Amino acid sequence: MSDVNFSLAGKVVLVTGASSGFGQRFAPVLARQGAKLVVAARRRDPLLALEEEIESDGGRCLAVTMDVADRHSIVEAYNQAEAAFGCVDVVVNNAGIGLSNPVLGITEEEWDKVLDTNLKGAFLVAQEGARRMNEQGKHGSIINIASVLGLRVTSYLAHYSASKAGLIQLTKAMALELADYGIRVNAICPGYILTDINRDYFETDGGKRMIQRIPQKQLGEIDDLLGPLLLLASDASKYMTGSVISVDGGHAVSKL
Ligand SMILES: NC(=O)c1ccc[n+]([C@@H]2O[C@H](COP(=O)([O-])OP(=O)(O)OC[C@H]3O[C@@H](n4cnc5c(N)ncnc54)[C@H](OP(=O)(O)O)[C@@H]3O)[C@@H](O)[C@H]2O)c1
């Protein structure tokens, strides 16, 4: 038997943004630790495929449609989750979008879209989860997927950086208040993680120069996030709240 317990047996875990990228990888890994998974996003087909994958691997999973910018759809998704599995114990606030545009060109519509998804959306999902945990006496865990761009800045992503910096501060503010109810709130700040969406960019000269500015001089992989994710989801982190964990090859501490 291990000295550290990363088991999620008996826990219900909600992962937002599970229709692609990080969320699609996180869900089966969490299920293999014994959690019952609720996978959420706007696109239903990839969620149903994920549900099928997890169930055929012997796990339990429910696909729910959710737009994190819409409170009604969040409440409805939590209702479905509770009807299937009971109260959500762990919320992985992973849904997010990044739109690239220079400061002088960002439209109000783009600003609202990024902030409504990455910051307001994360708040609404966390708040609804925390209210339900509190009503049902659950000592749950909320994990916000922020970004190195919540700590540092780069060009053309001012709205994204502002949303992620806000999410880091929200993590700390919620951790402070929700400690009274035994609910923990922590953040993971991924750096540049290689995915299908950015693979081509990192082959370009600009992309290669970017990699050289990372102290470890390499990109991360989605699986580099799994250790911190399981730590924060499980009781192994029961004395952690308000923590902000960078997983970025040292990018947040690169020299100026
Ligand atoms: N990839 C990186 O290098 C990197 C680095 C740092 C941080 N992050 C953060 O990590 C998270 C996941 O990123 P990713 O790379 O996996 O991105 P991705 O592949 O584009 O996935 C984003 C997910 O968010 C969902 N989503 C977007 N808007 C939504 C909305 N209004 N309501 C519900 N779901 C919504 C999308 O699903 P639908 O379109 O189906 O709704 C999708 O499942 C994001 O918060 C991102 O900011 C990524």
PDB file of C-alpha atoms and ligand atoms in Angstrom:
ATOM      1  CA  MET A   1       0.000   0.000   0.000  1.00  0.00           C
ATOM      2  CA  SER A   2       1.212   3.489  -0.876  1.00  0.00           C
ATOM      3  CA  ASP A   3       2.034   6.032   1.843  1.00  0.00           C
ATOM      4  CA  VAL A   4       0.182   8.717  -0.122  1.00  0.00           C
ATOM      5  CA  ASN A   5      -3.477   8.346  -1.078  1.00  0.00           C
ATOM      6  CA  PHE A   6      -4.386   9.699  -4.521  1.00  0.00           C
ATOM      7  CA  SER A   7      -7.539   7.571  -4.735  1.00  0.00           C
ATOM      8  CA  LEU A   8     -10.757   9.188  -5.932  1.00  0.00           C
ATOM      9  CA  ALA A   9     -12.924   6.190  -5.067  1.00  0.00           C
ATOM     10  CA  GLY A  10     -16.450   7.294  -4.191  1.00  0.00           C
ATOM     11  CA  LYS A  11     -15.917  10.850  -5.434  1.00  0.00           C
ATOM     12  CA  VAL A  12     -17.951  12.567  -8.147  1.00  0.00           C
ATOM     13  CA  VAL A  13     -15.774  14.760 -10.382  1.00  0.00           C
ATOM     14  CA  LEU A  14     -17.061  17.368 -12.838  1.00  0.00           C
ATOM     15  CA  VAL A  15     -14.684  18.309 -15.670  1.00  0.00           C
ATOM     16  CA  THR A  16     -15.688  21.291 -17.822  1.00  0.00           C
ATOM     17  CA  GLY A  17     -14.216  21.682 -21.296  1.00  0.00           C
ATOM     18  CA  ALA A  18     -14.109  17.900 -21.655  1.00  0.00           C
ATOM     19  CA  SER A  19     -14.934  17.816 -25.373  1.00  0.00           C
ATOM     20  CA  SER A  20     -11.278  18.331 -26.422  1.00  0.00           C
ATOM     21  CA  GLY A  21      -7.704  18.991 -25.273  1.00  0.00           C
ATOM     22  CA  PHE A  22      -6.876  18.803 -21.569  1.00  0.00           C
ATOM     23  CA  GLY A  23     -10.378  17.922 -20.381  1.00  0.00           C
ATOM     24  CA  GLN A  24     -10.692  15.009 -22.776  1.00  0.00           C
ATOM     25  CA  ARG A  25      -7.471  13.539 -21.343  1.00  0.00           C
ATOM     26  CA  PHE A  26      -8.202  14.416 -17.693  1.00  0.00           C
ATOM     27  CA  ALA A  27     -11.575  12.621 -17.547  1.00  0.00           C
ATOM     28  CA  PRO A  28     -10.481   8.990 -18.179  1.00  0.00           C
ATOM     29  CA  VAL A  29      -7.456   9.423 -15.909  1.00  0.00           C
ATOM     30  CA  LEU A  30      -9.676  10.642 -13.061  1.00  0.00           C
ATOM     31  CA  ALA A  31     -12.113   7.780 -13.751  1.00  0.00           C
ATOM     32  CA  ARG A  32      -9.291   5.220 -13.453  1.00  0.00           C
ATOM     33  CA  GLN A  33      -8.597   6.594  -9.954  1.00  0.00           C
ATOM     34  CA  GLY A  34     -12.136   5.522  -9.020  1.00  0.00           C
ATOM     35  CA  ALA A  35     -14.099   8.739  -9.592  1.00  0.00           C
ATOM     36  CA  LYS A  36     -17.525   8.931 -11.197  1.00  0.00           C
ATOM     37  CA  LEU A  37     -17.111  11.445 -14.005  1.00  0.00           C
ATOM     38  CA  VAL A  38     -19.424  14.184 -15.208  1.00  0.00           C
ATOM     39  CA  VAL A  39     -18.029  15.550 -18.468  1.00  0.00           C
ATOM     40  CA  ALA A  40     -19.288  18.927 -19.666  1.00  0.00           C
ATOM     41  CA  ALA A  41     -18.966  21.216 -22.689  1.00  0.00           C
ATOM     42  CA  ARG A  42     -21.179  22.709 -25.414  1.00  0.00           C
ATOM     43  CA  ARG A  43     -20.447  20.086 -28.125  1.00  0.00           C
ATOM     44  CA  ARG A  44     -22.335  16.911 -27.252  1.00  0.00           C
ATOM     45  CA  ASP A  45     -20.886  14.358 -29.690  1.00  0.00           C
ATOM     46  CA  PRO A  46     -17.321  14.307 -28.318  1.00  0.00           C
ATOM     47  CA  LEU A  47     -18.745  14.108 -24.788  1.00  0.00           C
ATOM     48  CA  LEU A  48     -20.835  11.069 -25.714  1.00  0.00           C
ATOM     49  CA  ALA A  49     -17.735   9.434 -27.216  1.00  0.00           C
ATOM     50  CA  LEU A  50     -15.858  10.116 -23.973  1.00  0.00           C
ATOM     51  CA  GLU A  51     -18.734   8.720 -21.905  1.00  0.00           C
ATOM     52  CA  GLU A  52     -18.640   5.558 -24.036  1.00  0.00           C
ATOM     53  CA  GLU A  53     -14.834   5.283 -23.696  1.00  0.00           C
ATOM     54  CA  ILE A  54     -14.914   5.606 -19.899  1.00  0.00           C
ATOM     55  CA  GLU A  55     -17.879   3.249 -19.432  1.00  0.00           C
ATOM     56  CA  SER A  56     -16.347   0.597 -21.690  1.00  0.00           C
ATOM     57  CA  ASP A  57     -13.155   0.841 -19.599  1.00  0.00           C
ATOM     58  CA  GLY A  58     -15.264  -0.107 -16.532  1.00  0.00           C
ATOM     59  CA  GLY A  59     -15.737   3.435 -15.224  1.00  0.00           C
ATOM     60  CA  ARG A  60     -18.840   5.555 -14.637  1.00  0.00           C
ATOM     61  CA  CYS A  61     -19.459   8.681 -16.705  1.00  0.00           C
ATOM     62  CA  LEU A  62     -22.264  11.085 -17.581  1.00  0.00           C
ATOM     63  CA  ALA A  63     -22.074  13.552 -20.468  1.00  0.00           C
ATOM     64  CA  VAL A  64     -23.855  16.857 -19.808  1.00  0.00           C
ATOM     65  CA  THR A  65     -24.214  19.832 -22.118  1.00  0.00           C
ATOM     66  CA  MET A  66     -23.065  23.042 -20.444  1.00  0.00           C
ATOM     67  CA  ASP A  67     -22.283  26.560 -21.579  1.00  0.00           C
ATOM     68  CA  VAL A  68     -20.223  27.990 -18.719  1.00  0.00           C
ATOM     69  CA  ALA A  69     -21.265  31.521 -19.669  1.00  0.00           C
ATOM     70  CA  ASP A  70     -24.924  30.652 -19.019  1.00  0.00           C
ATOM     71  CA  ARG A  71     -25.999  30.160 -15.390  1.00  0.00           C
ATOM     72  CA  HIS A  72     -29.166  28.243 -16.349  1.00  0.00           C
ATOM     73  CA  SER A  73     -27.212  25.637 -18.287  1.00  0.00           C
ATOM     74  CA  ILE A  74     -24.784  25.272 -15.352  1.00  0.00           C
ATOM     75  CA  VAL A  75     -27.633  24.685 -12.871  1.00  0.00           C
ATOM     76  CA  GLU A  76     -29.286  22.195 -15.243  1.00  0.00           C
ATOM     77  CA  ALA A  77     -25.991  20.297 -15.685  1.00  0.00           C
ATOM     78  CA  TYR A  78     -25.460  20.083 -11.901  1.00  0.00           C
ATOM     79  CA  ASN A  79     -29.069  18.848 -11.519  1.00  0.00           C
ATOM     80  CA  GLN A  80     -28.394  16.059 -14.015  1.00  0.00           C
ATOM     81  CA  ALA A  81     -25.093  15.196 -12.331  1.00  0.00           C
ATOM     82  CA  GLU A  82     -26.736  14.984  -8.904  1.00  0.00           C
ATOM     83  CA  ALA A  83     -29.611  12.870 -10.210  1.00  0.00           C
ATOM     84  CA  ALA A  84     -27.113  10.379 -11.682  1.00  0.00           C
ATOM     85  CA  PHE A  85     -24.320  10.266  -9.102  1.00  0.00           C
ATOM     86  CA  GLY A  86     -25.110  12.578  -6.150  1.00  0.00           C
ATOM     87  CA  CYS A  87     -23.306  15.751  -5.094  1.00  0.00           C
ATOM     88  CA  VAL A  88     -20.206  16.758  -7.079  1.00  0.00           C
ATOM     89  CA  ASP A  89     -17.125  16.519  -4.800  1.00  0.00           C
ATOM     90  CA  VAL A  90     -14.472  17.842  -7.197  1.00  0.00           C
ATOM     91  CA  VAL A  91     -14.883  20.560  -9.819  1.00  0.00           C
ATOM     92  CA  VAL A  92     -12.222  20.861 -12.527  1.00  0.00           C
ATOM     93  CA  ASN A  93     -12.836  24.292 -14.014  1.00  0.00           C
ATOM     94  CA  ASN A  94     -11.052  23.680 -17.295  1.00  0.00           C
ATOM     95  CA  ALA A  95     -13.269  25.231 -20.024  1.00  0.00           C
ATOM     96  CA  GLY A  96     -11.524  28.159 -21.658  1.00  0.00           C
ATOM     97  CA  ILE A  97     -10.899  29.998 -24.898  1.00  0.00           C
ATOM     98  CA  GLY A  98      -8.004  32.041 -26.226  1.00  0.00           C
ATOM     99  CA  LEU A  99      -8.459  34.617 -28.978  1.00  0.00           C
ATOM    100  CA  SER A 100      -5.364  36.380 -30.279  1.00  0.00           C
ATOM    101  CA  ASN A 101      -5.558  40.076 -31.202  1.00  0.00           C
ATOM    102  CA  PRO A 102      -3.472  43.201 -30.522  1.00  0.00           C
ATOM    103  CA  VAL A 103      -4.713  45.507 -27.747  1.00  0.00           C
ATOM    104  CA  LEU A 104      -5.734  48.184 -30.247  1.00  0.00           C
ATOM    105  CA  GLY A 105      -7.812  45.684 -32.202  1.00  0.00           C
ATOM    106  CA  ILE A 106      -9.638  43.738 -29.469  1.00  0.00           C
ATOM    107  CA  THR A 107     -13.378  44.271 -29.903  1.00  0.00           C
ATOM    108  CA  GLU A 108     -15.801  44.554 -27.014  1.00  0.00           C
ATOM    109  CA  GLU A 109     -17.391  41.342 -28.262  1.00  0.00           C
ATOM    110  CA  GLU A 110     -14.046  39.488 -28.149  1.00  0.00           C
ATOM    111  CA  TRP A 111     -13.309  40.888 -24.679  1.00  0.00           C
ATOM    112  CA  ASP A 112     -16.707  39.728 -23.382  1.00  0.00           C
ATOM    113  CA  LYS A 113     -16.373  36.285 -24.967  1.00  0.00           C
ATOM    114  CA  VAL A 114     -12.982  35.594 -23.369  1.00  0.00           C
ATOM    115  CA  LEU A 115     -13.858  37.062 -19.964  1.00  0.00           C
ATOM    116  CA  ASP A 116     -17.337  35.460 -19.896  1.00  0.00           C
ATOM    117  CA  THR A 117     -15.859  32.016 -20.561  1.00  0.00           C
ATOM    118  CA  ASN A 118     -12.558  32.078 -18.692  1.00  0.00           C
ATOM    119  CA  LEU A 119     -13.442  34.176 -15.647  1.00  0.00           C
ATOM    120  CA  LYS A 120     -17.195  34.637 -15.183  1.00  0.00           C
ATOM    121  CA  GLY A 121     -17.813  31.073 -16.380  1.00  0.00           C
ATOM    122  CA  ALA A 122     -15.267  29.618 -13.969  1.00  0.00           C
ATOM    123  CA  PHE A 123     -16.783  31.680 -11.140  1.00  0.00           C
ATOM    124  CA  LEU A 124     -20.350  30.535 -11.865  1.00  0.00           C
ATOM    125  CA  VAL A 125     -19.347  26.856 -12.108  1.00  0.00           C
ATOM    126  CA  ALA A 126     -17.306  27.074  -8.874  1.00  0.00           C
ATOM    127  CA  GLN A 127     -19.998  29.017  -7.020  1.00  0.00           C
ATOM    128  CA  GLU A 128     -22.780  26.562  -7.965  1.00  0.00           C
ATOM    129  CA  GLY A 129     -20.573  23.607  -7.028  1.00  0.00           C
ATOM    130  CA  ALA A 130     -19.577  25.178  -3.699  1.00  0.00           C
ATOM    131  CA  ARG A 131     -23.195  26.038  -2.794  1.00  0.00           C
ATOM    132  CA  ARG A 132     -24.241  22.443  -3.366  1.00  0.00           C
ATOM    133  CA  MET A 133     -21.224  21.022  -1.483  1.00  0.00           C
ATOM    134  CA  ASN A 134     -22.031  23.300   1.447  1.00  0.00           C
ATOM    135  CA  GLU A 135     -25.748  22.400   1.473  1.00  0.00           C
ATOM    136  CA  GLN A 136     -24.871  18.697   1.487  1.00  0.00           C
ATOM    137  CA  GLY A 137     -22.003  18.956   3.985  1.00  0.00           C
ATOM    138  CA  LYS A 138     -19.340  17.892   1.468  1.00  0.00           C
ATOM    139  CA  HIS A 139     -15.702  18.895   1.904  1.00  0.00           C
ATOM    140  CA  GLY A 140     -14.946  19.263  -1.786  1.00  0.00           C
ATOM    141  CA  SER A 141     -12.162  20.522  -3.994  1.00  0.00           C
ATOM    142  CA  ILE A 142     -12.282  23.099  -6.795  1.00  0.00           C
ATOM    143  CA  ILE A 143      -9.412  23.143  -9.295  1.00  0.00           C
ATOM    144  CA  ASN A 144      -9.130  26.129 -11.621  1.00  0.00           C
ATOM    145  CA  ILE A 145      -7.066  25.699 -14.790  1.00  0.00           C
ATOM    146  CA  ALA A 146      -5.413  29.101 -15.144  1.00  0.00           C
ATOM    147  CA  SER A 147      -2.255  29.765 -17.220  1.00  0.00           C
ATOM    148  CA  VAL A 148       1.306  31.058 -17.118  1.00  0.00           C
ATOM    149  CA  LEU A 149      -0.320  34.032 -18.852  1.00  0.00           C
ATOM    150  CA  GLY A 150      -2.125  34.796 -15.598  1.00  0.00           C
ATOM    151  CA  LEU A 151       1.322  35.393 -14.097  1.00  0.00           C
ATOM    152  CA  ARG A 152       3.293  36.830 -17.050  1.00  0.00           C
ATOM    153  CA  VAL A 153       2.313  38.590 -20.281  1.00  0.00           C
ATOM    154  CA  THR A 154       2.955  38.211 -23.982  1.00  0.00           C
ATOM    155  CA  SER A 155       1.705  40.104 -27.035  1.00  0.00           C
ATOM    156  CA  TYR A 156      -1.802  39.851 -28.499  1.00  0.00           C
ATOM    157  CA  LEU A 157      -3.387  38.059 -25.553  1.00  0.00           C
ATOM    158  CA  ALA A 158      -4.291  40.927 -23.195  1.00  0.00           C
ATOM    159  CA  HIS A 159      -7.885  39.768 -22.696  1.00  0.00           C
ATOM    160  CA  TYR A 160      -6.792  36.148 -22.159  1.00  0.00           C
ATOM    161  CA  SER A 161      -4.039  37.213 -19.714  1.00  0.00           C
ATOM    162  CA  ALA A 162      -6.461  39.437 -17.790  1.00  0.00           C
ATOM    163  CA  SER A 163      -8.980  36.580 -17.544  1.00  0.00           C
ATOM    164  CA  LYS A 164      -6.385  34.134 -16.221  1.00  0.00           C
ATOM    165  CA  ALA A 165      -4.869  36.661 -13.772  1.00  0.00           C
ATOM    166  CA  GLY A 166      -8.422  37.238 -12.536  1.00  0.00           C
ATOM    167  CA  LEU A 167      -8.920  33.489 -12.173  1.00  0.00           C
ATOM    168  CA  ILE A 168      -5.784  33.209 -10.022  1.00  0.00           C
ATOM    169  CA  GLN A 169      -6.970  35.993  -7.712  1.00  0.00           C
ATOM    170  CA  LEU A 170     -10.482  34.457  -7.655  1.00  0.00           C
ATOM    171  CA  THR A 171      -8.895  31.145  -6.597  1.00  0.00           C
ATOM    172  CA  LYS A 172      -7.286  32.815  -3.590  1.00  0.00           C
ATOM    173  CA  ALA A 173     -10.391  34.814  -2.632  1.00  0.00           C
ATOM    174  CA  MET A 174     -12.658  31.747  -2.821  1.00  0.00           C
ATOM    175  CA  ALA A 175     -10.098  29.635  -0.926  1.00  0.00           C
ATOM    176  CA  LEU A 176     -10.124  32.152   1.922  1.00  0.00           C
ATOM    177  CA  GLU A 177     -13.914  32.231   2.302  1.00  0.00           C
ATOM    178  CA  LEU A 178     -14.684  28.599   1.542  1.00  0.00           C
ATOM    179  CA  ALA A 179     -12.128  27.271   4.043  1.00  0.00           C
ATOM    180  CA  ASP A 180     -14.879  27.916   6.624  1.00  0.00           C
ATOM    181  CA  TYR A 181     -16.931  25.209   4.906  1.00  0.00           C
ATOM    182  CA  GLY A 182     -14.093  22.734   4.359  1.00  0.00           C
ATOM    183  CA  ILE A 183     -14.026  23.414   0.609  1.00  0.00           C
ATOM    184  CA  ARG A 184     -10.578  23.791  -0.996  1.00  0.00           C
ATOM    185  CA  VAL A 185      -9.846  25.945  -4.040  1.00  0.00           C
ATOM    186  CA  ASN A 186      -6.532  25.726  -5.914  1.00  0.00           C
ATOM    187  CA  ALA A 187      -5.207  26.608  -9.363  1.00  0.00           C
ATOM    188  CA  ILE A 188      -2.902  24.987 -11.889  1.00  0.00           C
ATOM    189  CA  CYS A 189      -1.032  27.309 -14.261  1.00  0.00           C
ATOM    190  CA  PRO A 190       0.034  25.348 -17.336  1.00  0.00           C
ATOM    191  CA  GLY A 191       2.724  26.824 -19.530  1.00  0.00           C
ATOM    192  CA  TYR A 192       3.033  26.011 -23.223  1.00  0.00           C
ATOM    193  CA  ILE A 193       1.630  22.522 -23.637  1.00  0.00           C
ATOM    194  CA  LEU A 194       1.892  20.826 -27.011  1.00  0.00           C
ATOM    195  CA  THR A 195      -1.553  20.030 -28.445  1.00  0.00           C
ATOM    196  CA  ASP A 196      -2.942  19.518 -31.946  1.00  0.00           C
ATOM    197  CA  ILE A 197      -4.045  23.169 -31.967  1.00  0.00           C
ATOM    198  CA  ASN A 198      -0.547  24.706 -31.495  1.00  0.00           C
ATOM    199  CA  ARG A 199       1.657  21.955 -32.983  1.00  0.00           C
ATOM    200  CA  ASP A 200       2.132  23.794 -36.304  1.00  0.00           C
ATOM    201  CA  TYR A 201       3.018  27.091 -34.569  1.00  0.00           C
ATOM    202  CA  PHE A 202       5.835  25.501 -32.573  1.00  0.00           C
ATOM    203  CA  GLU A 203       7.378  24.276 -35.862  1.00  0.00           C
ATOM    204  CA  THR A 204       7.758  27.883 -37.068  1.00  0.00           C
ATOM    205  CA  ASP A 205      10.831  30.078 -36.366  1.00  0.00           C
ATOM    206  CA  GLY A 206       8.762  32.188 -33.944  1.00  0.00           C
ATOM    207  CA  GLY A 207       7.573  29.073 -32.165  1.00  0.00           C
ATOM    208  CA  LYS A 208      11.110  27.677 -31.886  1.00  0.00           C
ATOM    209  CA  ARG A 209      12.361  31.000 -30.438  1.00  0.00           C
ATOM    210  CA  MET A 210       9.543  30.843 -27.893  1.00  0.00           C
ATOM    211  CA  ILE A 211      10.661  27.372 -26.772  1.00  0.00           C
ATOM    212  CA  GLN A 212      14.210  28.694 -26.228  1.00  0.00           C
ATOM    213  CA  ARG A 213      12.837  31.253 -23.739  1.00  0.00           C
ATOM    214  CA  ILE A 214      11.450  28.462 -21.508  1.00  0.00           C
ATOM    215  CA  PRO A 215      14.139  27.680 -18.880  1.00  0.00           C
ATOM    216  CA  GLN A 216      13.776  23.931 -19.523  1.00  0.00           C
ATOM    217  CA  LYS A 217      13.873  24.675 -23.297  1.00  0.00           C
ATOM    218  CA  GLN A 218      11.043  22.297 -24.066  1.00  0.00           C
ATOM    219  CA  LEU A 219       7.270  22.256 -24.369  1.00  0.00           C
ATOM    220  CA  GLY A 220       5.095  20.468 -21.863  1.00  0.00           C
ATOM    221  CA  GLU A 221       2.775  17.551 -22.588  1.00  0.00           C
ATOM    222  CA  ILE A 222      -0.783  17.208 -21.314  1.00  0.00           C
ATOM    223  CA  ASP A 223       0.361  14.300 -19.162  1.00  0.00           C
ATOM    224  CA  ASP A 224       2.699  16.658 -17.266  1.00  0.00           C
ATOM    225  CA  LEU A 225      -0.485  18.112 -15.726  1.00  0.00           C
ATOM    226  CA  LEU A 226      -1.800  14.801 -14.425  1.00  0.00           C
ATOM    227  CA  GLY A 227       0.280  14.630 -11.226  1.00  0.00           C
ATOM    228  CA  PRO A 228      -0.807  18.076  -9.961  1.00  0.00           C
ATOM    229  CA  LEU A 229      -4.399  17.318 -11.060  1.00  0.00           C
ATOM    230  CA  LEU A 230      -4.581  14.078  -9.049  1.00  0.00           C
ATOM    231  CA  LEU A 231      -2.870  15.758  -6.104  1.00  0.00           C
ATOM    232  CA  LEU A 232      -5.426  18.583  -5.958  1.00  0.00           C
ATOM    233  CA  ALA A 233      -8.432  16.328  -6.655  1.00  0.00           C
ATOM    234  CA  SER A 234      -7.568  13.799  -3.945  1.00  0.00           C
ATOM    235  CA  ASP A 235      -7.251  13.958  -0.179  1.00  0.00           C
ATOM    236  CA  ALA A 236      -3.451  13.934  -0.642  1.00  0.00           C
ATOM    237  CA  SER A 237      -3.813  17.734  -0.804  1.00  0.00           C
ATOM    238  CA  LYS A 238      -6.200  18.111   2.150  1.00  0.00           C
ATOM    239  CA  TYR A 239      -3.968  20.815   3.715  1.00  0.00           C
ATOM    240  CA  MET A 240      -3.694  22.789   0.445  1.00  0.00           C
ATOM    241  CA  THR A 241      -6.005  25.650  -0.427  1.00  0.00           C
ATOM    242  CA  GLY A 242      -5.330  28.911  -2.260  1.00  0.00           C
ATOM    243  CA  SER A 243      -2.292  27.300  -3.900  1.00  0.00           C
ATOM    244  CA  VAL A 244      -1.231  28.221  -7.421  1.00  0.00           C
ATOM    245  CA  ILE A 245       0.851  25.468  -9.022  1.00  0.00           C
ATOM    246  CA  SER A 246       2.891  26.287 -12.125  1.00  0.00           C
ATOM    247  CA  VAL A 247       3.506  23.455 -14.600  1.00  0.00           C
ATOM    248  CA  ASP A 248       5.510  25.319 -17.211  1.00  0.00           C
ATOM    249  CA  GLY A 249       9.153  24.196 -17.420  1.00  0.00           C
ATOM    250  CA  GLY A 250      10.077  27.309 -15.422  1.00  0.00           C
ATOM    251  CA  HIS A 251       8.492  29.751 -17.882  1.00  0.00           C
ATOM    252  CA  ALA A 252       6.945  31.881 -15.100  1.00  0.00           C
ATOM    253  CA  VAL A 253      10.410  32.423 -13.600  1.00  0.00           C
ATOM    254  CA  SER A 254      12.241  33.088 -16.886  1.00  0.00           C
ATOM    255  CA  LYS A 255      14.635  36.042 -16.728  1.00  0.00           C
ATOM    256  CA  LEU A 256      13.574  39.490 -17.902  1.00  0.00           C
TER     257      LEU A 256
HETATM  258  N1  LIG B   1      -3.151  24.358 -24.317  1.00  0.00           N
HETATM  259  C1  LIG B   1      -2.322  25.096 -23.594  1.00  0.00           C
HETATM  260  O1  LIG B   1      -1.114  25.195 -23.893  1.00  0.00           O
HETATM  261  C2  LIG B   1      -2.828  25.813 -22.372  1.00  0.00           C
HETATM  262  C3  LIG B   1      -1.918  26.506 -21.570  1.00  0.00           C
HETATM  263  C4  LIG B   1      -2.373  27.144 -20.430  1.00  0.00           C
HETATM  264  C5  LIG B   1      -3.698  27.080 -20.072  1.00  0.00           C
HETATM  265  N2  LIG B   1      -4.590  26.422 -20.862  1.00  0.00           N
HETATM  266  C6  LIG B   1      -5.994  26.381 -20.410  1.00  0.00           C
HETATM  267  O2  LIG B   1      -6.378  25.038 -20.286  1.00  0.00           O
HETATM  268  C7  LIG B   1      -7.773  24.901 -20.543  1.00  0.00           C
HETATM  269  C8  LIG B   1      -7.995  23.816 -21.583  1.00  0.00           C
HETATM  270  O3  LIG B   1      -7.308  24.201 -22.777  1.00  0.00           O
HETATM  271  P1  LIG B   1      -7.142  23.236 -24.028  1.00  0.00           P
HETATM  272  O4  LIG B   1      -5.792  23.489 -24.585  1.00  0.00           O
HETATM  273  O5  LIG B   1      -7.542  21.871 -23.670  1.00  0.00           O
HETATM  274  O6  LIG B   1      -8.199  23.925 -25.025  1.00  0.00           O
HETATM  275  P2  LIG B   1      -9.236  23.285 -26.061  1.00  0.00           P
HETATM  276  O7  LIG B   1      -8.759  22.006 -26.628  1.00  0.00           O
HETATM  277  O8  LIG B   1      -9.605  24.406 -26.987  1.00  0.00           O
HETATM  278  O9  LIG B   1     -10.489  22.949 -25.131  1.00  0.00           O
HETATM  279  C9  LIG B   1     -11.271  23.955 -24.564  1.00  0.00           C
HETATM  280  C10 LIG B   1     -12.525  23.305 -23.991  1.00  0.00           C
HETATM  281  O10 LIG B   1     -13.324  24.347 -23.401  1.00  0.00           O
HETATM  282  C11 LIG B   1     -14.663  24.163 -23.826  1.00  0.00           C
HETATM  283  N3  LIG B   1     -15.375  25.430 -23.827  1.00  0.00           N
HETATM  284  C12 LIG B   1     -15.050  26.584 -24.448  1.00  0.00           C
HETATM  285  N4  LIG B   1     -16.006  27.513 -24.244  1.00  0.00           N
HETATM  286  C13 LIG B   1     -16.950  26.924 -23.456  1.00  0.00           C
HETATM  287  C14 LIG B   1     -18.186  27.350 -22.920  1.00  0.00           C
HETATM  288  N5  LIG B   1     -18.678  28.597 -23.112  1.00  0.00           N
HETATM  289  N6  LIG B   1     -18.902  26.482 -22.162  1.00  0.00           N
HETATM  290  C15 LIG B   1     -18.444  25.233 -21.952  1.00  0.00           C
HETATM  291  N7  LIG B   1     -17.289  24.760 -22.438  1.00  0.00           N
HETATM  292  C16 LIG B   1     -16.563  25.601 -23.189  1.00  0.00           C
HETATM  293  C17 LIG B   1     -14.559  23.551 -25.223  1.00  0.00           C
HETATM  294  O11 LIG B   1     -15.717  22.784 -25.511  1.00  0.00           O
HETATM  295  P3  LIG B   1     -16.948  23.223 -26.452  1.00  0.00           P
HETATM  296  O12 LIG B   1     -16.375  24.059 -27.566  1.00  0.00           O
HETATM  297  O13 LIG B   1     -17.504  21.914 -26.886  1.00  0.00           O
HETATM  298  O14 LIG B   1     -17.875  23.974 -25.548  1.00  0.00           O
HETATM  299  C18 LIG B   1     -13.371  22.615 -25.049  1.00  0.00           C
HETATM  300  O15 LIG B   1     -13.802  21.378 -24.529  1.00  0.00           O
HETATM  301  C19 LIG B   1      -8.261  26.281 -20.953  1.00  0.00           C
HETATM  302  O16 LIG B   1      -8.837  26.933 -19.836  1.00  0.00           O
HETATM  303  C20 LIG B   1      -6.983  26.987 -21.381  1.00  0.00           C
HETATM  304  O17 LIG B   1      -7.071  28.384 -21.251  1.00  0.00           O
HETATM  305  C21 LIG B   1      -4.195  25.775 -22.010  1.00  0.00           C
END
